[in-house]
């Protein structure tokens, strides 16, 4: 078919992959109260008869129920690492040669880009108005979902003609969304709402050909995810139940939390998972594993409470040993390549030191003498909450060097920004680079590393889209 779009990653809150923390304000949150609320805001409570006949009606017939269960939100929000990063316009860096379907989809996206908020709001209003039973599968507060649909569609357009990249991404997405417990019959409802919203807000580019292109794209996305979910169901649970066994408050707003899953939990050092707490049902946030796999099966996370962060605040200030949480499947590709003798250059900012510590432990477990250089960044010495652990590891392993870098105030370590400190050392041509921390650190760090000669394929970090979306 040549067209295999991909949804973007879930843009919810949470201390993000790589331990990044912060909060993303969503201006003017839309309360998804159905037709009455839309009418109050000057929007129709439902599409016109013509719109439904030409778009949603045909969509319901076109989208056959898939063969196995997966969460429909996966079409709008990903639980996996997007294939690549991009900046600038919606279609920067896209191949000039695209399939006919892809060209039609990109034209639709270009038309709705200036009014993406309205399109997204209208999509959810249609979904909940005509399929109210689906509302209970979403979080009670929908503020964080305002931008998911449009960002997903942009990613779909960007990678529409790259099936070799999308297959793995969509498969991971399907596996990760098993935790929502949804069924195959939900997909047609999403298709109806998606096409209904596009038909209303893209009148200049919408028509039978564009509609058919979107139907084919959506069907491909759905079936790829569902096939992967069905295969994963044979070997793994939809989620793991875990008990908090230790809760250590390191600073006023940072806690190290250790949990015991109810069954074996396979993962790799450098990966992350999603957590759901009993205080905020159906709200999942992402946290990196703070250690390599342990023989006792325990898992540790570093959590920073952020302003208005529902999950992070609950975990830091309310969680206690004995409390139960849920874990999603492991995700992320920021893992050590044990097939090379290259050294590891690691930049960890804030709670981004958590997966860096896990990588160090992973190298130690494999017993290979590889140089590992860690630059641990924070605003002040007080914020270097895990420096004693990192210093102990450096004493135990002569191949490990740890350099604290403080950006504000006096310090016993290096002063300045983390990427600038890295420039003062090296050379790094024989190192693979790993970055973990806030999006700003990732951006500046990648630019610095590429500027000093480290090729892009040897720079690993969780995607910027994940980091921006995984807050709260």
Short mmCIF file of N, CA and C in Angstrom, two decimals, residues 20 347-350 352 375 377 417-419 435-448 464 467:
data_model
loop_
_atom_site.label_atom_id
_atom_site.label_comp_id
_atom_site.label_asym_id
_atom_site.label_seq_id
_atom_site.Cartn_x
_atom_site.Cartn_y
_atom_site.Cartn_z
N UNK A 20 13.39 12.92 33.66
CA UNK A 20 13.17 14.36 33.47
C UNK A 20 11.91 14.79 34.21
N UNK A 347 25.60 11.86 30.29
CA UNK A 347 25.18 13.15 30.84
C UNK A 347 23.83 12.96 31.51
N UNK A 348 23.76 13.19 32.82
CA UNK A 348 22.51 13.06 33.56
C UNK A 348 22.21 14.33 34.32
N UNK A 349 21.04 14.94 34.06
CA UNK A 349 20.65 16.15 34.75
C UNK A 349 19.48 15.92 35.67
N UNK A 350 19.56 16.39 36.92
CA UNK A 350 18.46 16.19 37.88
C UNK A 350 18.22 14.72 38.14
N UNK A 352 17.49 12.72 36.06
CA UNK A 352 18.00 11.99 34.91
C UNK A 352 19.21 11.14 35.26
N UNK A 375 28.88 12.77 33.74
CA UNK A 375 28.76 14.17 34.13
C UNK A 375 27.36 14.32 34.73
N UNK A 377 24.67 16.64 36.43
CA UNK A 377 24.33 18.05 36.53
C UNK A 377 23.18 18.35 37.45
N UNK A 417 27.15 25.01 32.79
CA UNK A 417 26.17 24.13 32.18
C UNK A 417 26.81 22.79 31.84
N UNK A 418 26.00 21.75 31.90
CA UNK A 418 26.50 20.40 31.70
C UNK A 418 27.19 20.21 30.34
N UNK A 419 26.57 20.60 29.22
CA UNK A 419 27.24 20.42 27.92
C UNK A 419 28.57 21.17 27.84
N UNK A 435 22.30 10.50 27.08
CA UNK A 435 21.81 11.71 27.72
C UNK A 435 20.48 11.45 28.39
N UNK A 436 20.31 12.01 29.58
CA UNK A 436 19.06 11.84 30.30
C UNK A 436 18.81 13.08 31.16
N UNK A 437 17.61 13.66 31.01
CA UNK A 437 17.28 14.85 31.78
C UNK A 437 16.23 15.67 31.08
N UNK A 438 16.08 16.94 31.43
CA UNK A 438 15.05 17.80 30.83
C UNK A 438 15.28 17.99 29.33
N UNK A 439 14.21 18.34 28.59
CA UNK A 439 14.35 18.53 27.14
C UNK A 439 15.43 19.53 26.75
N UNK A 440 15.55 20.62 27.51
CA UNK A 440 16.58 21.61 27.19
C UNK A 440 17.98 21.03 27.26
N UNK A 441 18.22 20.18 28.25
CA UNK A 441 19.52 19.53 28.37
C UNK A 441 19.76 18.60 27.20
N UNK A 442 18.74 17.85 26.80
CA UNK A 442 18.89 16.92 25.69
C UNK A 442 19.24 17.69 24.41
N UNK A 443 18.51 18.77 24.15
CA UNK A 443 18.76 19.54 22.92
C UNK A 443 20.18 20.11 22.90
N UNK A 444 20.55 20.79 23.97
CA UNK A 444 21.88 21.41 24.00
C UNK A 444 22.96 20.35 24.05
N UNK A 445 22.69 19.25 24.76
CA UNK A 445 23.67 18.17 24.84
C UNK A 445 23.93 17.52 23.50
N UNK A 446 22.87 17.25 22.75
CA UNK A 446 23.03 16.65 21.43
C UNK A 446 23.81 17.58 20.52
N UNK A 447 23.48 18.87 20.54
CA UNK A 447 24.20 19.82 19.70
C UNK A 447 25.69 19.87 20.06
N UNK A 448 25.97 19.84 21.35
CA UNK A 448 27.37 19.87 21.79
C UNK A 448 28.11 18.61 21.35
N UNK A 464 12.58 13.62 22.50
CA UNK A 464 12.13 14.89 23.05
C UNK A 464 10.63 14.93 23.17
N UNK A 467 9.79 13.31 26.39
CA UNK A 467 10.17 14.13 27.54
C UNK A 467 9.19 15.26 27.78
#
